PDB file of N, CA and C in Angstrom:
ATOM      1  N   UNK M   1      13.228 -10.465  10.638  1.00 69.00           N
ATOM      2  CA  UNK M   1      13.562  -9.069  10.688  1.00 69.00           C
ATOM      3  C   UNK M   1      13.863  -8.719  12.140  1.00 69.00           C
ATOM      4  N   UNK M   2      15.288  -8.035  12.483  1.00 67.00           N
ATOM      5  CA  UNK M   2      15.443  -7.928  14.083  1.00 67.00           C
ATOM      6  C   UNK M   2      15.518  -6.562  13.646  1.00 67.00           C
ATOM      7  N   UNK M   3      14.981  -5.825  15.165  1.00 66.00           N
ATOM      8  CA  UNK M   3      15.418  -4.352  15.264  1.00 66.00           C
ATOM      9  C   UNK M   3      15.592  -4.076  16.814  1.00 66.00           C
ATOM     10  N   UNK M   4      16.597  -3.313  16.973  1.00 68.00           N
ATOM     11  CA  UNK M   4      16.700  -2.721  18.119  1.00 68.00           C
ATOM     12  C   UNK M   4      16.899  -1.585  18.680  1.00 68.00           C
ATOM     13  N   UNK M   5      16.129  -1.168  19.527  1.00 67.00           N
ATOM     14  CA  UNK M   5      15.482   0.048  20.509  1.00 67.00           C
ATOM     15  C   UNK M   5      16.301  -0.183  21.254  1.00 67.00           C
ATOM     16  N   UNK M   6      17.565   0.928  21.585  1.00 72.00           N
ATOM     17  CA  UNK M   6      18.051   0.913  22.918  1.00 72.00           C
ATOM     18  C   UNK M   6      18.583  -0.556  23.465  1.00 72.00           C
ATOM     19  N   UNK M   7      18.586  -1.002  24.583  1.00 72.00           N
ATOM     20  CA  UNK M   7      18.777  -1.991  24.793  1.00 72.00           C
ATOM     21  C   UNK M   7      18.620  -3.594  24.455  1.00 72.00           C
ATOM     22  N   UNK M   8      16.860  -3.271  23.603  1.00 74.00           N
ATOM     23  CA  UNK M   8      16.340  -3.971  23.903  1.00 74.00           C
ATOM     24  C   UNK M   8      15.749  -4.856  21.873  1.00 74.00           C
ATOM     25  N   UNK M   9      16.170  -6.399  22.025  1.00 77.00           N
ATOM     26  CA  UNK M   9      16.148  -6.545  20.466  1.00 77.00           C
ATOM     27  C   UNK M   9      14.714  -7.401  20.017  1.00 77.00           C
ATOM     28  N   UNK M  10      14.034  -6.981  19.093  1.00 85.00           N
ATOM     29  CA  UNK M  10      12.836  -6.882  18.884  1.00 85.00           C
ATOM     30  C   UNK M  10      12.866  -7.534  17.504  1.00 85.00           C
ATOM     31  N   UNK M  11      12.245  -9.309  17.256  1.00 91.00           N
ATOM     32  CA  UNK M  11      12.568  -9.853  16.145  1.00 91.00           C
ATOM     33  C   UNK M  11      11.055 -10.027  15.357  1.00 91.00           C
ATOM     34  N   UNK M  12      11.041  -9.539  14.272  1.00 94.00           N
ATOM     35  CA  UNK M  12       9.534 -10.056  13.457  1.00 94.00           C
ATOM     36  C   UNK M  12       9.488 -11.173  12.983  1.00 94.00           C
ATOM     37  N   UNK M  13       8.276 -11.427  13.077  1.00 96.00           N
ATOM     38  CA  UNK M  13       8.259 -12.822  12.031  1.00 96.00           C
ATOM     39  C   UNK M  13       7.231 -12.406  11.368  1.00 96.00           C
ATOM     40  N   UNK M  14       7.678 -12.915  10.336  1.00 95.00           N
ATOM     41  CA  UNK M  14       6.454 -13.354   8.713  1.00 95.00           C
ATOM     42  C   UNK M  14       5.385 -14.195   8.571  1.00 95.00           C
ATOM     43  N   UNK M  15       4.455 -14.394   7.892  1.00 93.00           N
ATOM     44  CA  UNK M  15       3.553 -15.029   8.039  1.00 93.00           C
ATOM     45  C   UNK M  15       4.091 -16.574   8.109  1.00 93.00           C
ATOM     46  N   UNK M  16       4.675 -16.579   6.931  1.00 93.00           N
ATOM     47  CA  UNK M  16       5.458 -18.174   6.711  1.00 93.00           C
ATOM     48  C   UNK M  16       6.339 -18.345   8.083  1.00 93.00           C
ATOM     49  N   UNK M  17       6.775 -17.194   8.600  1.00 95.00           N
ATOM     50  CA  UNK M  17       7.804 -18.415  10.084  1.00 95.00           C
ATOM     51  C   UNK M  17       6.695 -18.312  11.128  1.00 95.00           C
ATOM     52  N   UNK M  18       5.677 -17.297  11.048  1.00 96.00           N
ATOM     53  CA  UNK M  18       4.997 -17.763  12.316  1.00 96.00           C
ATOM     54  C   UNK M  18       3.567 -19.042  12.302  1.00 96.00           C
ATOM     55  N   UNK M  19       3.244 -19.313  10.613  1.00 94.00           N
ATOM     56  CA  UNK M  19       2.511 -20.556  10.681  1.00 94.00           C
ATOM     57  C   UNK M  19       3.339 -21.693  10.695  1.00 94.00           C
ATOM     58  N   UNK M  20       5.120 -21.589  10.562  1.00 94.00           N
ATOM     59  CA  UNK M  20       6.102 -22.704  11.093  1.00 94.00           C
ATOM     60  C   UNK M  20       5.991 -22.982  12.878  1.00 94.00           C
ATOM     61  N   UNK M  21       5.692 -21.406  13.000  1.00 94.00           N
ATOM     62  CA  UNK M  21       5.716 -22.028  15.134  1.00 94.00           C
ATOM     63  C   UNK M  21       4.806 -22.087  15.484  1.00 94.00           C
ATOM     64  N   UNK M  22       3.290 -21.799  14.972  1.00 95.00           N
ATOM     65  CA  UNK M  22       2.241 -22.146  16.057  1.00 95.00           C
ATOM     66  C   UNK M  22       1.132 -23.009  14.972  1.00 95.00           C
ATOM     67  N   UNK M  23       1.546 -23.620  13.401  1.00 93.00           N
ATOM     68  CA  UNK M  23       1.336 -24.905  13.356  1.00 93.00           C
ATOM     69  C   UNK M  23      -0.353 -23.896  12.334  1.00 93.00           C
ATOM     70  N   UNK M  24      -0.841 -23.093  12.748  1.00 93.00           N
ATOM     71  CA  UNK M  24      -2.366 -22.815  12.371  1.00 93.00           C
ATOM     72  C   UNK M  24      -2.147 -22.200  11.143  1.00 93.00           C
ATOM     73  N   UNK M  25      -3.366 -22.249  10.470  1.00 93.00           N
ATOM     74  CA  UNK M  25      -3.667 -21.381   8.934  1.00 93.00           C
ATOM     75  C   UNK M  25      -3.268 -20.057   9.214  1.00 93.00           C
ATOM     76  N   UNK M  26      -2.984 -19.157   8.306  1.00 91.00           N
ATOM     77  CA  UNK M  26      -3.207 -17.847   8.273  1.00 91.00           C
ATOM     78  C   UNK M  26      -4.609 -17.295   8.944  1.00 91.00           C
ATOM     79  N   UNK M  27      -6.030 -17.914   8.053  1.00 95.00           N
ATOM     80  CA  UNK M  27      -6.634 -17.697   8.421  1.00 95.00           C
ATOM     81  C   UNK M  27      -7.480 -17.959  10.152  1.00 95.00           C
ATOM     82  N   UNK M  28      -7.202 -19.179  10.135  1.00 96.00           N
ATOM     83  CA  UNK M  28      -7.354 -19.422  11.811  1.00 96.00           C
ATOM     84  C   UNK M  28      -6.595 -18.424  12.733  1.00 96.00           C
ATOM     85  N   UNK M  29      -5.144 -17.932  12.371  1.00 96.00           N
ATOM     86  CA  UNK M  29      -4.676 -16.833  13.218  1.00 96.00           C
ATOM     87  C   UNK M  29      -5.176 -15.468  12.950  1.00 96.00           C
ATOM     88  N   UNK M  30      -5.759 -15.288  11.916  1.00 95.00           N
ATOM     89  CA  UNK M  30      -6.778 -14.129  12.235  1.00 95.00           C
ATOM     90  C   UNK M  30      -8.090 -14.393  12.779  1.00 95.00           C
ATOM     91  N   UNK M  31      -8.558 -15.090  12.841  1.00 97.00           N
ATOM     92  CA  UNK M  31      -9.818 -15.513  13.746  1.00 97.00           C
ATOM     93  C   UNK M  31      -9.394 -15.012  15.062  1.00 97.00           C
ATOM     94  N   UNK M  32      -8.001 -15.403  15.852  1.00 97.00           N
ATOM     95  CA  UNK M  32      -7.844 -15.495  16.589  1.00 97.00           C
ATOM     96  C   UNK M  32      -7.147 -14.349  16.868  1.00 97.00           C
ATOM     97  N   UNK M  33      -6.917 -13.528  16.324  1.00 97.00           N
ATOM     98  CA  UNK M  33      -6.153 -11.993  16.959  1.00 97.00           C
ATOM     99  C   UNK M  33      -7.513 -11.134  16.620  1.00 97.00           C
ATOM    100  N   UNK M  34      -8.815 -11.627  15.664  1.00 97.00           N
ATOM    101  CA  UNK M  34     -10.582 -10.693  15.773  1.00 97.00           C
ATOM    102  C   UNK M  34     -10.677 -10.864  17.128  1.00 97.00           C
ATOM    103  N   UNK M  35     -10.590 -12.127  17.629  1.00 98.00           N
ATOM    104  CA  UNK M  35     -11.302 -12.276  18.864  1.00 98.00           C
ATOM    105  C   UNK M  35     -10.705 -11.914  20.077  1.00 98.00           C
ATOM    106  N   UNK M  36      -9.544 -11.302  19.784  1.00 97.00           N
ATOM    107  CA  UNK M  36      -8.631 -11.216  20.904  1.00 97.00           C
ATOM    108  C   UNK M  36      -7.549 -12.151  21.684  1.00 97.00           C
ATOM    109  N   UNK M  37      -7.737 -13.349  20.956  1.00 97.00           N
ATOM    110  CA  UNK M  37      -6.693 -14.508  21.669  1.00 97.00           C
ATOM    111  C   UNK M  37      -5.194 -14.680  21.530  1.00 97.00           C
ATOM    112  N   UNK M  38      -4.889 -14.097  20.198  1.00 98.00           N
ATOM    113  CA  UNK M  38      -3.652 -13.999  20.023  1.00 98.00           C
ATOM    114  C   UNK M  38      -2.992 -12.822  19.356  1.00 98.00           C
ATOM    115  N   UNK M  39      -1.522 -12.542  19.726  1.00 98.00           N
ATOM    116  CA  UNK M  39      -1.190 -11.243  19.622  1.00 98.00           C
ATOM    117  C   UNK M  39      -0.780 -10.717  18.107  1.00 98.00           C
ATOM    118  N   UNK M  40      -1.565  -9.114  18.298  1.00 96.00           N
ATOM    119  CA  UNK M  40      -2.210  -8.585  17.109  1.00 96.00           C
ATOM    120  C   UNK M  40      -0.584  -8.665  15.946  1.00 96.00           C
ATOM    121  N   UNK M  41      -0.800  -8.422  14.792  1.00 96.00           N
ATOM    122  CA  UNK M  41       0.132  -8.045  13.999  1.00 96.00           C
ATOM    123  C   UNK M  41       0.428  -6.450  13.680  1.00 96.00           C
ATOM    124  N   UNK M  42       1.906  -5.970  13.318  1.00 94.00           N
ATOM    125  CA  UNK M  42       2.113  -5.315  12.979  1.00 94.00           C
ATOM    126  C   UNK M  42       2.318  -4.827  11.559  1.00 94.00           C
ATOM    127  N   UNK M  43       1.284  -3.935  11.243  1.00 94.00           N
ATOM    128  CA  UNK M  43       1.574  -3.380   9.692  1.00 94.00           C
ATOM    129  C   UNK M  43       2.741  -3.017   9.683  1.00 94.00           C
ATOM    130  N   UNK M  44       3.569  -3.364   8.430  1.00 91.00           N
ATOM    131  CA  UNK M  44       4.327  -2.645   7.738  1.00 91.00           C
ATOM    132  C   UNK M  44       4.779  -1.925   6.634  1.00 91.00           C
ATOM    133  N   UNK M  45       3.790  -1.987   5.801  1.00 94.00           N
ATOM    134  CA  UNK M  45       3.705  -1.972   4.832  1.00 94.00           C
ATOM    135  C   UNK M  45       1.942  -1.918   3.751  1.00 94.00           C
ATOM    136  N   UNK M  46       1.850  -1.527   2.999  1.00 94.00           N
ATOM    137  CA  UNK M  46       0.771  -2.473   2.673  1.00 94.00           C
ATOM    138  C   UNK M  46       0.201  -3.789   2.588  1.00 94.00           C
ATOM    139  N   UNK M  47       1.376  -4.236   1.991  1.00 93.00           N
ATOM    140  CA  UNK M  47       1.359  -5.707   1.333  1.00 93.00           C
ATOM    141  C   UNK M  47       2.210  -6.597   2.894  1.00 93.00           C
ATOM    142  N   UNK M  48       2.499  -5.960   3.883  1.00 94.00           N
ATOM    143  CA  UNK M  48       3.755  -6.541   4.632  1.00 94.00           C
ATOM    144  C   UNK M  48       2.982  -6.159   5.823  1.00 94.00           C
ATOM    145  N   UNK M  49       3.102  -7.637   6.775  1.00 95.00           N
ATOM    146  CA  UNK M  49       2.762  -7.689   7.970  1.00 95.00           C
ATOM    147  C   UNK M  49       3.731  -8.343   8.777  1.00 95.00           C
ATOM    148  N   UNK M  50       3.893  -8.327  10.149  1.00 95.00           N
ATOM    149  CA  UNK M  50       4.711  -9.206  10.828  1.00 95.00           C
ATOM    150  C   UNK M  50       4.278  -8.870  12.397  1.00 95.00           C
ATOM    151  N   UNK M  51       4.401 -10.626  12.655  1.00 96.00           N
ATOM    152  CA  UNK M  51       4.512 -10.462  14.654  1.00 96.00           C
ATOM    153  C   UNK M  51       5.348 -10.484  15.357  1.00 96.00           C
ATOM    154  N   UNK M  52       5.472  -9.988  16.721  1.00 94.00           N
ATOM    155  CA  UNK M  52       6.814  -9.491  17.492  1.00 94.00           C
ATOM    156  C   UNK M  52       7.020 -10.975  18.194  1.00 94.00           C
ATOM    157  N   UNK M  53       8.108 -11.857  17.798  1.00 94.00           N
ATOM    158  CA  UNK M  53       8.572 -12.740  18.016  1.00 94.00           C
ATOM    159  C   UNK M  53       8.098 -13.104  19.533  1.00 94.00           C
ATOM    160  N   UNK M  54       8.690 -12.452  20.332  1.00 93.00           N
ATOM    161  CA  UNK M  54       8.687 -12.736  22.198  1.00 93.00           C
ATOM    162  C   UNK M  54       6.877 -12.566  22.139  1.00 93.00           C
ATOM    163  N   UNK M  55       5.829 -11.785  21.767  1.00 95.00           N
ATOM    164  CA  UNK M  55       4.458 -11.914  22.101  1.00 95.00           C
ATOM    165  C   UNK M  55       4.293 -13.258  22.037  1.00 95.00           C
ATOM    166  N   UNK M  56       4.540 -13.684  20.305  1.00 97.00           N
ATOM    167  CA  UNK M  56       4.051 -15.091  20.187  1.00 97.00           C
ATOM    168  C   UNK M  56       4.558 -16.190  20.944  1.00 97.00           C
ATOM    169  N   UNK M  57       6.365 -15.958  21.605  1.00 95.00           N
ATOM    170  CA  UNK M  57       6.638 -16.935  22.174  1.00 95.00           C
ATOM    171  C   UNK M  57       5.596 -16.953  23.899  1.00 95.00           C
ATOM    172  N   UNK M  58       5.333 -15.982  23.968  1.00 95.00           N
ATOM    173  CA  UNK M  58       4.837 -15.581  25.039  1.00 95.00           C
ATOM    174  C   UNK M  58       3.300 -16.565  25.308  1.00 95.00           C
ATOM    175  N   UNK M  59       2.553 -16.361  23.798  1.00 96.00           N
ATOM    176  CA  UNK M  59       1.415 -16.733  23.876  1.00 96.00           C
ATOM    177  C   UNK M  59       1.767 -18.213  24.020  1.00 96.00           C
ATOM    178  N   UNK M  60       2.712 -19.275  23.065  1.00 95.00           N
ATOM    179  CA  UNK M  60       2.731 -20.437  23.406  1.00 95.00           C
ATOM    180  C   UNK M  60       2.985 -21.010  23.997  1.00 95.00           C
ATOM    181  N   UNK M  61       3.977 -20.231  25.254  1.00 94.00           N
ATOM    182  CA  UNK M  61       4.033 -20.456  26.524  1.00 94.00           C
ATOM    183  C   UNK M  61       3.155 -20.700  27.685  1.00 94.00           C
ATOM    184  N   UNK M  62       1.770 -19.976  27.425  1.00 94.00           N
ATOM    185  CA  UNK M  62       0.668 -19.513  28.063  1.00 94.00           C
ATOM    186  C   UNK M  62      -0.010 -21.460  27.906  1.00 94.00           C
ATOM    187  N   UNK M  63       0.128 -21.428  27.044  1.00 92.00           N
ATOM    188  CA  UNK M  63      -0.459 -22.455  26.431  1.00 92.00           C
ATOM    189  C   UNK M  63       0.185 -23.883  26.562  1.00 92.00           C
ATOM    190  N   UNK M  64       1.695 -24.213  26.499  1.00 91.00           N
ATOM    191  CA  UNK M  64       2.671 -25.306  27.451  1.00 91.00           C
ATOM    192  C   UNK M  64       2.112 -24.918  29.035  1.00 91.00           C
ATOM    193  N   UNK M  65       2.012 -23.993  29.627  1.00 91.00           N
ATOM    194  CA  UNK M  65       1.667 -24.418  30.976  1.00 91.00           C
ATOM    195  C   UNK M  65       0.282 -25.052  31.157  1.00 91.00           C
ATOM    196  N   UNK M  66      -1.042 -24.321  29.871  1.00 88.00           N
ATOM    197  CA  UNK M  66      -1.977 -24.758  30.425  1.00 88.00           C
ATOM    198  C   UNK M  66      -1.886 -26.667  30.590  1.00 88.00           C
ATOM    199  N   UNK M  67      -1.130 -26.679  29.785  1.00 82.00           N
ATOM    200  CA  UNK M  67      -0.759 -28.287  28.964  1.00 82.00           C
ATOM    201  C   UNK M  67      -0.134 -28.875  30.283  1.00 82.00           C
ATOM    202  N   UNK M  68       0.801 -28.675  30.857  1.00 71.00           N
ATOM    203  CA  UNK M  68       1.158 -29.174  32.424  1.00 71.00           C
ATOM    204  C   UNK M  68       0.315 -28.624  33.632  1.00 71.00           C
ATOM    205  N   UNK M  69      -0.971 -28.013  33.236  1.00 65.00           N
ATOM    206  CA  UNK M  69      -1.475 -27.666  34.681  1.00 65.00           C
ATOM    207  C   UNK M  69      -1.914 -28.970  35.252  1.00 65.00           C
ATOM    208  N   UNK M  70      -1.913 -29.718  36.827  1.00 67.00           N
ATOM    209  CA  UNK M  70      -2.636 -30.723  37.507  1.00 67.00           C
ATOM    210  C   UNK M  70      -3.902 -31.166  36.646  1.00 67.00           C
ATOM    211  N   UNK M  71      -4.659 -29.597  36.416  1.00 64.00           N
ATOM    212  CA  UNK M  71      -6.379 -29.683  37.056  1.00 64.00           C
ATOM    213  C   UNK M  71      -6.836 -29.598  35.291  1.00 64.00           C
ATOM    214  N   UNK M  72      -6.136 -29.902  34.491  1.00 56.00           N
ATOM    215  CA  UNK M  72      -6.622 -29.820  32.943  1.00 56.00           C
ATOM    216  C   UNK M  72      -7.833 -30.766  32.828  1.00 56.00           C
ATOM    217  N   UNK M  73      -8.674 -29.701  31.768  1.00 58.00           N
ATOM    218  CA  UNK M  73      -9.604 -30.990  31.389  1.00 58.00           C
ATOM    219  C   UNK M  73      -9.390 -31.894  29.999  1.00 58.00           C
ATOM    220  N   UNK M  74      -9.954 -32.494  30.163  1.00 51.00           N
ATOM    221  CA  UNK M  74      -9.894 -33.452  28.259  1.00 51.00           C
ATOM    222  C   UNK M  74     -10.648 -32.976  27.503  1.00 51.00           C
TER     223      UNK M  74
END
C-alpha cells in the first residue's frame, strides 16, 4: 500500500511482506514492538494492520551495521 503526503511517498507493508523481510513470527514481532525494539504498527482498520516500510528498513539497517561493527561480540 503506497501513499503520498506532499512530497513525500510512504509504503505499508502487511503482515505477510513484513515477516518476508525481517524473517520473524508475527508473534515474535509483537514481543518486540511490547518491548519497544521494533517499530510500532499502524492500525487501519480493525481487522487491518500495517508497517511504514522506511521504519522497518531503518530498523534492519540498525542491525547490518551492528553486524559490521569491529568490536561485536559472539
Amino acid at each position: 500500500m503506497l501513499f503520498i503526503h506532499g512530497d513525500i511517498e510512504m509504503r505499508l507493508l502487511s503482515k505477510r511482506q513484513l515477516k518476508e523481510l525481517v524473517l520473524y513470527s508475527p508473534q515474535h514481532i509483537a514481543r518486540l514492538e511490547q518491548a519497544g525494539k521494533f517499530p510500532l504498527r499502524v492500525i487501519l482498520g480493525p481487522n487491518r494492520v500495517g508497517w511504514i516500510e522506511s521504519e522497518v528498513l531503518d530498523w534492519l539497517q540498525k542491525r547490518m551495521d551492528r553486524r559490521e561493527a569491529p568490536d561485536r561480540h559472539s
